[in-house]
Amino acid sequence: MARGKILVTGGAGFIGGNFVQYMVNKYPHFDIYNLDLLTYAGDLTKHREIEKKNHYFFVKADIADRRTIISLFEREKFDYVVHFAAESHVDRSIHHPEIFVSTNVSGTQTLLDAAKRVGVKKFIHVSTDEVYGELDFDSVALFTEETPLQPNSPYSASKAASDLFVRAYHQTYGLPVIITRCSNNYGPFQFPEKLIPLTISRVLNDRKVPVYGDGKNIRDWLHVWDHCAAIDLILHNGRNGEVYNIGSHHERTNLEVVKTIITTLGKTENLIEFVEDRLGHDKRYAIDPTKIEKLGWKPMFTFENGIAQTIQWYVENKWWWERVSSRGH
Ligand SMILES: NC(=O)c1ccc[n+]([C@@H]2O[C@H](COP(=O)([O-])OP(=O)(O)OC[C@H]3O[C@@H](n4cnc5c(N)ncnc54)[C@H](O)[C@@H]3O)[C@@H](O)[C@H]2O)c1
């Protein structure tokens, strides 16, 4: 890739934020634009180390605000778009599905229109394995790129709808798009409403840790830095019109994850509190990453060293998660 302008949406959030830092540090010859509405999940203090760099820019905007988005694209003529911005929390989608339609569906369609208008060279749409629905506990099946879409929550339904718009813009208008579908991410700067940072922050404060149902639901954990490297590779070498699943075969039950954190922090399992299960709680997610591995990606982290690094990060960065967790509730 030659020099150019990359628009990263949702770069004040967890994965987008890590990706912005990764790109700003790795590619000084690219101008990196971070566009974010700064909802409860967005926060710019995480970018203190990069905000003074002269190839990093921040734009506050709503991706569903058509006029603003179209005029921004016409002014800046972005070469590449990496689209992370979304409402991302399943529990919130159960209570307020309408926000998920506005941001995840209409917002994505607005970006596609803007990208088409200025002729971007590549549009990467970051989606989720949750669009595939769930796998049974006793099955050994994995989600492949060919698995049918069967979303179960308003969140995953909104992501599946956005994926279909992305595909349609490729089929109809020839827009150079790629869809990525990753498993559950963890790592630095994740908002403490999600399982791993919630558990770490509760345990550090000697507070009860809620676990849904019997804790047997299985997630396939991907370190966010491994995810960033995968997207970088796809941005350079991915084929337009394709879907790439990203996951690192780190399947764990929620209870195993919580117990690992409690043990690492030297506390006891008395902190665990089983609570009423989430409505429509998907049983198991598991990704087959063969296709992206063939492209040349492999994860750097095992689950054991990834979770240890993440726990250590939350211990050392209380200033960040205490500040952000006082918002959004
Ligand atoms: N976190 C995971 O484990 C995971 C797993 C699979 C896929 N994903 C996908 O990855 C992407 C990023 O997830 P995340 O965990 O970093 O989410 P996040 O909730 O931490 O961040 C989302 C960001 O989007 C911004 N945003 C929300 N609505 C917006 C709007 N209307 N306009 C502009 N910005 C807006 C928020 O301010 C926030 O900064 C999402 O598309 C999500 O569906 C996440």
Short mmCIF file of C-alpha atoms and ligand atoms in Angstrom, two decimals:
data_model
loop_
_atom_site.label_atom_id
_atom_site.label_comp_id
_atom_site.label_asym_id
_atom_site.label_seq_id
_atom_site.Cartn_x
_atom_site.Cartn_y
_atom_site.Cartn_z
CA MET A 1 0.00 0.00 0.00
CA ALA A 2 1.29 3.44 -0.96
CA ARG A 3 0.84 6.48 1.30
CA GLY A 4 -2.73 7.46 1.90
CA LYS A 5 -5.54 8.40 4.23
CA ILE A 6 -7.16 5.75 6.38
CA LEU A 7 -10.46 6.42 8.10
CA VAL A 8 -10.98 4.31 11.22
CA THR A 9 -14.52 4.53 12.62
CA GLY A 10 -15.08 3.79 16.30
CA GLY A 11 -11.43 4.51 17.09
CA ALA A 12 -12.30 5.79 20.56
CA GLY A 13 -13.69 2.39 21.52
CA PHE A 14 -11.94 -0.80 22.57
CA ILE A 15 -10.86 -2.58 19.38
CA GLY A 16 -10.87 0.52 17.17
CA GLY A 17 -8.79 2.32 19.81
CA ASN A 18 -6.17 -0.42 19.88
CA PHE A 19 -6.17 -0.48 16.07
CA VAL A 20 -5.68 3.31 15.81
CA GLN A 21 -2.67 3.11 18.16
CA TYR A 22 -1.25 0.13 16.27
CA MET A 23 -1.57 1.91 12.90
CA VAL A 24 -0.32 5.33 14.07
CA ASN A 25 2.77 3.69 15.57
CA LYS A 26 3.43 1.30 12.69
CA TYR A 27 2.70 3.49 9.66
CA PRO A 28 4.02 7.06 9.96
CA HIS A 29 3.46 7.53 6.21
CA PHE A 30 -0.32 7.08 6.54
CA ASP A 31 -2.69 9.76 7.78
CA ILE A 32 -4.96 8.05 10.30
CA TYR A 33 -8.37 9.64 10.90
CA ASN A 34 -10.32 8.45 13.92
CA LEU A 35 -14.05 9.16 13.56
CA ASP A 36 -16.16 8.52 16.64
CA LEU A 37 -19.35 9.83 18.24
CA LEU A 38 -17.89 9.40 21.75
CA THR A 39 -20.84 7.48 23.19
CA TYR A 40 -20.49 6.02 26.71
CA ALA A 41 -18.12 3.45 25.09
CA GLY A 42 -15.82 5.99 23.44
CA ASP A 43 -13.01 7.70 25.26
CA LEU A 44 -10.07 9.73 24.01
CA THR A 45 -7.85 9.66 27.10
CA LYS A 46 -6.57 6.29 25.84
CA HIS A 47 -4.88 8.17 22.99
CA ARG A 48 -2.75 10.50 25.12
CA GLU A 49 0.44 8.97 23.68
CA ILE A 50 -0.49 9.46 20.03
CA GLU A 51 -2.70 12.56 19.94
CA LYS A 52 0.22 14.95 19.33
CA LYS A 53 1.49 13.04 16.29
CA ASN A 54 0.96 14.98 13.11
CA HIS A 55 -0.42 12.03 11.14
CA TYR A 56 -3.25 11.37 13.64
CA PHE A 57 -6.58 13.25 13.43
CA PHE A 58 -9.82 13.01 15.38
CA VAL A 59 -13.29 13.79 14.05
CA LYS A 60 -16.35 13.71 16.28
CA ALA A 61 -19.36 12.57 14.24
CA ASP A 62 -22.25 10.13 14.10
CA ILE A 63 -21.82 7.58 11.29
CA ALA A 64 -25.59 7.73 10.74
CA ASP A 65 -25.48 11.51 10.14
CA ARG A 66 -25.60 11.41 6.37
CA ARG A 67 -24.85 15.04 5.56
CA THR A 68 -21.82 15.21 7.83
CA ILE A 69 -20.41 11.87 6.66
CA ILE A 70 -20.82 12.58 2.94
CA SER A 71 -19.26 16.03 3.20
CA LEU A 72 -16.36 14.66 5.29
CA PHE A 73 -15.61 12.01 2.65
CA GLU A 74 -15.88 14.56 -0.15
CA ARG A 75 -13.46 16.85 1.65
CA GLU A 76 -10.90 14.27 2.79
CA LYS A 77 -11.14 11.69 -0.04
CA PHE A 78 -10.16 8.74 2.15
CA ASP A 79 -8.28 5.91 0.47
CA TYR A 80 -9.18 3.19 2.98
CA VAL A 81 -11.93 2.72 5.55
CA VAL A 82 -11.75 0.34 8.52
CA HIS A 83 -15.17 0.35 10.12
CA PHE A 84 -15.43 -0.59 13.80
CA ALA A 85 -18.02 1.94 15.05
CA ALA A 86 -21.02 0.14 16.48
CA GLU A 87 -23.23 -0.35 19.45
CA SER A 88 -21.58 -3.51 20.70
CA HIS A 89 -23.14 -4.74 23.95
CA VAL A 90 -25.67 -7.60 23.70
CA ASP A 91 -27.37 -6.72 27.01
CA ARG A 92 -27.98 -3.14 25.89
CA SER A 93 -29.40 -4.41 22.58
CA ILE A 94 -32.01 -6.42 24.50
CA HIS A 95 -33.29 -3.22 26.13
CA HIS A 96 -32.75 -0.71 23.29
CA PRO A 97 -32.65 -2.48 19.93
CA GLU A 98 -33.53 0.72 18.04
CA ILE A 99 -30.12 2.32 18.71
CA PHE A 100 -28.50 -0.79 17.21
CA VAL A 101 -30.48 -0.38 14.00
CA SER A 102 -29.57 3.30 13.73
CA THR A 103 -25.83 2.92 14.31
CA ASN A 104 -25.05 -0.58 13.10
CA VAL A 105 -27.35 -0.73 10.10
CA SER A 106 -28.09 2.86 8.96
CA GLY A 107 -24.63 4.07 10.02
CA THR A 108 -22.92 1.33 8.00
CA GLN A 109 -25.09 2.01 4.97
CA THR A 110 -24.29 5.73 5.17
CA LEU A 111 -20.55 4.96 5.24
CA LEU A 112 -20.92 2.63 2.25
CA ASP A 113 -22.63 5.39 0.29
CA ALA A 114 -19.92 7.88 1.17
CA ALA A 115 -17.18 5.37 0.31
CA LYS A 116 -18.82 4.66 -3.05
CA ARG A 117 -19.07 8.36 -3.84
CA VAL A 118 -15.34 9.01 -3.43
CA GLY A 119 -14.18 5.63 -4.74
CA VAL A 120 -12.26 4.26 -1.73
CA LYS A 121 -9.66 1.60 -2.49
CA LYS A 122 -10.80 -0.74 0.29
CA PHE A 123 -13.59 -0.81 2.87
CA ILE A 124 -13.09 -3.24 5.73
CA HIS A 125 -16.21 -3.97 7.73
CA VAL A 126 -15.48 -5.40 11.17
CA SER A 127 -18.24 -7.82 12.11
CA THR A 128 -18.66 -10.61 14.61
CA ASP A 129 -18.95 -14.39 14.82
CA GLU A 130 -22.27 -13.79 16.62
CA VAL A 131 -23.94 -13.38 13.21
CA TYR A 132 -23.58 -17.16 12.80
CA GLY A 133 -25.77 -17.81 15.84
CA GLU A 134 -24.68 -20.46 18.32
CA LEU A 135 -23.12 -23.92 18.41
CA ASP A 136 -24.16 -26.74 20.74
CA PHE A 137 -22.13 -27.46 23.86
CA ASP A 138 -21.43 -31.04 22.83
CA SER A 139 -20.63 -30.25 19.19
CA VAL A 140 -17.11 -29.98 17.79
CA ALA A 141 -18.31 -27.85 14.86
CA LEU A 142 -16.66 -24.49 14.15
CA PHE A 143 -18.00 -21.40 12.37
CA THR A 144 -16.55 -21.14 8.85
CA GLU A 145 -17.08 -18.29 6.39
CA GLU A 146 -19.78 -20.47 4.76
CA THR A 147 -21.82 -21.01 7.94
CA PRO A 148 -25.33 -19.55 7.39
CA LEU A 149 -26.18 -16.34 9.23
CA GLN A 150 -28.55 -17.08 12.11
CA PRO A 151 -28.22 -14.16 14.55
CA ASN A 152 -30.07 -14.57 17.84
CA SER A 153 -29.81 -11.20 19.63
CA PRO A 154 -30.83 -7.72 18.44
CA TYR A 155 -27.09 -6.90 18.46
CA SER A 156 -26.10 -9.80 16.21
CA ALA A 157 -29.17 -9.24 14.00
CA SER A 158 -28.05 -5.63 13.44
CA LYS A 159 -24.50 -6.76 12.63
CA ALA A 160 -25.79 -9.42 10.21
CA ALA A 161 -27.96 -6.79 8.51
CA SER A 162 -24.93 -4.51 8.13
CA ASP A 163 -22.88 -7.41 6.71
CA LEU A 164 -25.56 -7.97 4.07
CA PHE A 165 -25.49 -4.30 3.08
CA VAL A 166 -21.70 -4.47 2.76
CA ARG A 167 -21.97 -7.55 0.55
CA ALA A 168 -24.71 -5.90 -1.54
CA TYR A 169 -22.54 -2.83 -2.17
CA HIS A 170 -19.87 -5.14 -3.55
CA GLN A 171 -22.26 -7.16 -5.69
CA THR A 172 -24.27 -4.18 -6.96
CA TYR A 173 -21.75 -1.34 -7.23
CA GLY A 174 -18.43 -3.18 -7.19
CA LEU A 175 -17.33 -1.43 -3.98
CA PRO A 176 -14.04 -3.06 -2.84
CA VAL A 177 -15.21 -4.42 0.51
CA ILE A 178 -13.99 -7.11 2.90
CA ILE A 179 -15.95 -8.42 5.91
CA THR A 180 -14.14 -9.74 8.97
CA ARG A 181 -15.87 -11.80 11.65
CA CYS A 182 -13.95 -12.25 14.86
CA SER A 183 -14.57 -14.03 18.12
CA ASN A 184 -14.73 -12.33 21.54
CA ASN A 185 -11.86 -9.89 22.04
CA TYR A 186 -10.09 -9.03 25.27
CA GLY A 187 -7.10 -6.88 26.19
CA PRO A 188 -6.23 -3.30 27.20
CA PHE A 189 -8.89 -0.54 27.12
CA GLN A 190 -12.02 -2.70 27.04
CA PHE A 191 -15.01 -1.01 28.65
CA PRO A 192 -15.72 -2.68 32.02
CA GLU A 193 -19.23 -3.84 31.05
CA LYS A 194 -17.80 -6.87 29.19
CA LEU A 195 -16.95 -10.15 30.98
CA ILE A 196 -13.16 -9.95 31.35
CA PRO A 197 -12.70 -6.27 32.38
CA LEU A 198 -15.88 -6.42 34.49
CA THR A 199 -14.51 -9.42 36.38
CA ILE A 200 -11.05 -7.92 36.83
CA SER A 201 -12.42 -4.60 38.09
CA ARG A 202 -14.88 -6.29 40.48
CA VAL A 203 -12.23 -8.64 41.87
CA LEU A 204 -9.75 -5.80 42.36
CA ASN A 205 -12.44 -3.97 44.38
CA ASP A 206 -13.48 -7.13 46.32
CA ARG A 207 -16.96 -6.94 44.80
CA LYS A 208 -19.20 -9.81 43.72
CA VAL A 209 -18.69 -11.03 40.14
CA PRO A 210 -21.98 -11.81 38.35
CA VAL A 211 -21.95 -14.95 36.20
CA TYR A 212 -24.93 -15.65 33.95
CA GLY A 213 -26.80 -18.96 34.45
CA ASP A 214 -24.44 -21.81 35.31
CA GLY A 215 -21.41 -20.16 33.67
CA LYS A 216 -21.08 -22.94 31.10
CA ASN A 217 -21.46 -20.73 28.00
CA ILE A 218 -18.36 -20.99 25.83
CA ARG A 219 -16.60 -18.11 24.10
CA ASP A 220 -13.51 -18.26 21.84
CA TRP A 221 -11.11 -15.57 23.13
CA LEU A 222 -8.97 -13.44 20.82
CA HIS A 223 -6.41 -10.94 22.12
CA VAL A 224 -7.15 -7.53 20.64
CA TRP A 225 -3.53 -7.06 19.45
CA ASP A 226 -3.77 -10.32 17.49
CA HIS A 227 -7.00 -8.98 16.01
CA CYS A 228 -5.29 -5.70 15.00
CA ALA A 229 -2.50 -7.59 13.23
CA ALA A 230 -5.10 -9.68 11.37
CA ILE A 231 -6.90 -6.59 10.11
CA ASP A 232 -3.61 -4.99 9.06
CA LEU A 233 -2.83 -8.13 7.04
CA ILE A 234 -6.29 -8.11 5.45
CA LEU A 235 -5.97 -4.42 4.63
CA HIS A 236 -2.78 -5.21 2.71
CA ASN A 237 -3.42 -8.68 1.30
CA GLY A 238 -7.12 -9.52 1.70
CA ARG A 239 -9.21 -10.16 -1.40
CA ASN A 240 -12.10 -7.85 -2.16
CA GLY A 241 -15.56 -9.34 -1.76
CA GLU A 242 -14.32 -11.97 0.72
CA VAL A 243 -15.21 -12.77 4.32
CA TYR A 244 -12.43 -13.67 6.79
CA ASN A 245 -13.09 -15.27 10.18
CA ILE A 246 -10.59 -14.32 12.89
CA GLY A 247 -10.16 -16.47 16.00
CA SER A 248 -7.39 -18.24 17.84
CA HIS A 249 -8.94 -21.53 19.11
CA HIS A 250 -9.06 -20.31 22.72
CA GLU A 251 -12.40 -21.74 23.82
CA ARG A 252 -13.19 -21.28 27.50
CA THR A 253 -16.40 -21.36 29.55
CA ASN A 254 -17.31 -18.06 31.20
CA LEU A 255 -16.81 -19.74 34.57
CA GLU A 256 -13.29 -20.87 33.64
CA VAL A 257 -12.41 -17.30 32.62
CA VAL A 258 -13.78 -15.85 35.87
CA LYS A 259 -11.97 -18.46 37.99
CA THR A 260 -8.68 -17.80 36.17
CA ILE A 261 -8.95 -14.08 36.95
CA ILE A 262 -9.86 -14.67 40.60
CA THR A 263 -6.97 -17.09 41.09
CA THR A 264 -4.45 -14.83 39.32
CA LEU A 265 -5.45 -11.94 41.58
CA GLY A 266 -5.12 -14.13 44.68
CA LYS A 267 -8.78 -13.93 45.72
CA THR A 268 -11.36 -16.66 46.48
CA GLU A 269 -14.25 -18.05 44.49
CA ASN A 270 -16.69 -16.74 47.14
CA LEU A 271 -16.77 -13.61 44.99
CA ILE A 272 -18.72 -15.48 42.28
CA GLU A 273 -22.45 -14.78 42.20
CA PHE A 274 -24.59 -16.77 39.75
CA VAL A 275 -27.34 -14.54 38.33
CA GLU A 276 -30.38 -15.13 36.14
CA ASP A 277 -29.30 -16.07 32.63
CA ARG A 278 -29.27 -13.52 29.79
CA LEU A 279 -32.33 -13.77 27.50
CA GLY A 280 -31.52 -15.91 24.46
CA HIS A 281 -27.96 -16.52 25.72
CA ASP A 282 -25.94 -18.18 22.93
CA LYS A 283 -24.36 -21.44 24.13
CA ARG A 284 -21.07 -21.66 22.30
CA TYR A 285 -19.07 -19.71 19.72
CA ALA A 286 -15.99 -21.16 18.03
CA ILE A 287 -14.16 -19.92 14.94
CA ASP A 288 -12.40 -21.84 12.20
CA PRO A 289 -9.58 -19.42 11.24
CA THR A 290 -8.08 -21.58 8.43
CA LYS A 291 -8.71 -18.98 5.74
CA ILE A 292 -6.90 -16.11 7.50
CA GLU A 293 -4.11 -18.48 8.56
CA LYS A 294 -3.59 -19.29 4.88
CA LEU A 295 -3.24 -15.54 4.27
CA GLY A 296 -0.29 -15.59 6.72
CA TRP A 297 -1.76 -14.72 10.13
CA LYS A 298 -1.26 -16.55 13.36
CA PRO A 299 -1.95 -15.36 16.91
CA MET A 300 0.93 -14.14 19.06
CA PHE A 301 -0.87 -14.81 22.36
CA THR A 302 -1.87 -18.03 24.06
CA PHE A 303 -4.93 -17.53 26.26
CA GLU A 304 -2.75 -17.97 29.36
CA ASN A 305 -0.23 -15.23 28.52
CA GLY A 306 -2.93 -12.98 27.02
CA ILE A 307 -5.10 -13.06 30.12
CA ALA A 308 -2.07 -12.56 32.40
CA GLN A 309 -0.99 -9.50 30.37
CA THR A 310 -4.55 -8.14 30.42
CA ILE A 311 -4.99 -8.57 34.18
CA GLN A 312 -1.65 -6.83 34.73
CA TRP A 313 -2.74 -3.99 32.44
CA TYR A 314 -5.95 -3.42 34.46
CA VAL A 315 -3.97 -3.50 37.71
CA GLU A 316 -1.63 -0.80 36.37
CA ASN A 317 -4.28 1.34 34.65
CA LYS A 318 -6.94 1.83 37.30
CA TRP A 319 -6.97 5.54 36.37
CA TRP A 320 -8.50 4.61 33.03
CA TRP A 321 -11.18 2.08 33.90
CA GLU A 322 -12.35 3.82 37.07
CA ARG A 323 -12.92 6.99 35.05
CA VAL A 324 -14.80 5.37 32.17
CA SER A 325 -16.88 3.00 34.29
CA SER A 326 -18.51 5.91 36.11
CA ARG A 327 -20.25 6.69 32.81
CA GLY A 328 -22.81 4.76 30.75
CA HIS A 329 -24.98 3.32 33.51
N1 LIG B 1 -15.52 -6.57 21.54
C1 LIG B 1 -15.64 -7.76 20.97
O1 LIG B 1 -15.37 -8.78 21.58
C2 LIG B 1 -16.11 -7.86 19.53
C3 LIG B 1 -16.20 -9.15 18.98
C4 LIG B 1 -16.59 -9.25 17.65
C5 LIG B 1 -16.85 -8.11 16.90
N2 LIG B 1 -16.78 -6.89 17.47
C6 LIG B 1 -17.07 -5.73 16.64
O2 LIG B 1 -15.93 -4.89 16.66
C7 LIG B 1 -16.30 -3.53 16.58
C8 LIG B 1 -15.70 -2.76 17.73
O3 LIG B 1 -16.13 -3.33 18.96
P1 LIG B 1 -15.66 -2.74 20.36
O4 LIG B 1 -15.75 -3.83 21.36
O5 LIG B 1 -14.40 -1.98 20.19
O6 LIG B 1 -16.85 -1.71 20.64
P2 LIG B 1 -16.89 -0.49 21.66
O7 LIG B 1 -18.32 -0.46 22.14
O8 LIG B 1 -15.79 -0.56 22.66
O9 LIG B 1 -16.59 0.79 20.75
C9 LIG B 1 -17.50 1.26 19.80
C10 LIG B 1 -17.08 2.68 19.43
O10 LIG B 1 -18.01 3.13 18.44
C11 LIG B 1 -18.40 4.47 18.76
N3 LIG B 1 -19.75 4.70 18.23
C12 LIG B 1 -20.92 4.15 18.65
N4 LIG B 1 -21.95 4.63 17.93
C13 LIG B 1 -21.40 5.47 17.02
C14 LIG B 1 -21.94 6.29 15.97
N5 LIG B 1 -23.27 6.30 15.74
N6 LIG B 1 -21.11 7.04 15.23
C15 LIG B 1 -19.76 7.04 15.46
N7 LIG B 1 -19.19 6.31 16.46
C16 LIG B 1 -20.00 5.53 17.22
C17 LIG B 1 -18.38 4.51 20.29
O11 LIG B 1 -18.26 5.85 20.77
C18 LIG B 1 -17.15 3.67 20.60
O12 LIG B 1 -15.99 4.45 20.63
C19 LIG B 1 -17.84 -3.51 16.58
O13 LIG B 1 -18.27 -3.34 15.25
C20 LIG B 1 -18.22 -4.87 17.11
O14 LIG B 1 -19.45 -5.29 16.59
C21 LIG B 1 -16.42 -6.74 18.77
#
